Amino acid sequence: DENGYVKVNEKMETNVIGLFAAGDFTTQSLFLQQTVTACADGAKAAASAFRFVRGQKAPRQLGNSL
């Protein structure tokens, strides 16, 4: 974004299908930037990536979802 953060949704998905992000440089971390938050974000991103790779996630449209 304009402040240098990577925009993600609650599943840690970026606007690039199949690309997930986690940690202090994401927009989700703006609320509380601590190590424990980054770890939780990483767990969410890993779970979302796993579901994506396993094909359990329906395709989504790019655009205004973030």
GROMACS .gro file of C-alpha atoms in nm:
model
   66
    1ASP     CA    1   0.000   0.000   0.000
    2GLU     CA    2   0.104   0.366   0.011
    3ASN     CA    3   0.277   0.309   0.349
    4GLY     CA    4   0.482   0.008   0.238
    5TYR     CA    5   0.259  -0.265   0.382
    6VAL     CA    6   0.140  -0.570   0.191
    7LYS     CA    7  -0.240  -0.575   0.175
    8VAL     CA    8  -0.391  -0.901   0.295
    9ASN     CA    9  -0.737  -1.019   0.398
   10GLU     CA   10  -0.828  -1.216   0.712
   11LYS     CA   11  -0.693  -1.536   0.549
   12MET     CA   12  -0.359  -1.362   0.483
   13GLU     CA   13  -0.424  -1.375   0.106
   14THR     CA   14  -0.273  -1.105  -0.113
   15ASN     CA   15  -0.435  -0.984  -0.435
   16VAL     CA   16  -0.218  -1.238  -0.621
   17ILE     CA   17  -0.396  -1.573  -0.626
   18GLY     CA   18  -0.188  -1.834  -0.440
   19LEU     CA   19   0.039  -1.577  -0.272
   20PHE     CA   20   0.007  -1.538   0.104
   21ALA     CA   21   0.187  -1.299   0.339
   22ALA     CA   22   0.233  -1.273   0.714
   23GLY     CA   23   0.412  -1.064   0.970
   24ASP     CA   24   0.476  -0.702   1.055
   25PHE     CA   25   0.479  -0.582   0.695
   26THR     CA   26   0.114  -0.677   0.631
   27THR     CA   27  -0.193  -0.461   0.680
   28GLN     CA   28  -0.328  -0.715   0.933
   29SER     CA   29  -0.037  -0.634   1.167
   30LEU     CA   30  -0.121  -0.262   1.187
   31PHE     CA   31  -0.341  -0.335   1.489
   32LEU     CA   32  -0.073  -0.493   1.704
   33GLN     CA   33   0.287  -0.533   1.590
   34GLN     CA   34   0.439  -0.798   1.813
   35THR     CA   35   0.618  -1.125   1.762
   36VAL     CA   36   0.319  -1.328   1.879
   37THR     CA   37   0.099  -1.154   1.620
   38ALA     CA   38   0.348  -1.237   1.344
   39CYS     CA   39   0.347  -1.602   1.456
   40ALA     CA   40  -0.032  -1.616   1.451
   41ASP     CA   41  -0.038  -1.451   1.108
   42GLY     CA   42   0.212  -1.710   0.986
   43ALA     CA   43  -0.008  -1.993   1.110
   44LYS     CA   44  -0.311  -1.843   0.933
   45ALA     CA   45  -0.113  -1.794   0.612
   46ALA     CA   46   0.017  -2.151   0.626
   47ALA     CA   47  -0.334  -2.291   0.677
   48SER     CA   48  -0.470  -2.082   0.388
   49ALA     CA   49  -0.182  -2.185   0.163
   50PHE     CA   50  -0.236  -2.551   0.252
   51ARG     CA   51  -0.607  -2.530   0.167
   52PHE     CA   52  -0.522  -2.352  -0.159
   53VAL     CA   53  -0.267  -2.615  -0.263
   54ARG     CA   54  -0.498  -2.900  -0.168
   55GLY     CA   55  -0.767  -2.752  -0.393
   56GLN     CA   56  -1.021  -2.702  -0.116
   57LYS     CA   57  -1.053  -2.331  -0.186
   58ALA     CA   58  -1.280  -2.206  -0.461
   59PRO     CA   59  -1.119  -1.954  -0.696
   60ARG     CA   60  -1.181  -1.593  -0.601
   61GLN     CA   61  -1.196  -1.281  -0.807
   62LEU     CA   62  -0.917  -1.030  -0.783
   63GLY     CA   63  -1.022  -0.677  -0.712
   64ASN     CA   64  -1.195  -0.503  -0.425
   65SER     CA   65  -1.179  -0.790  -0.176
   66LEU     CA   66  -0.870  -0.643  -0.004
   0.00000   0.00000   0.00000
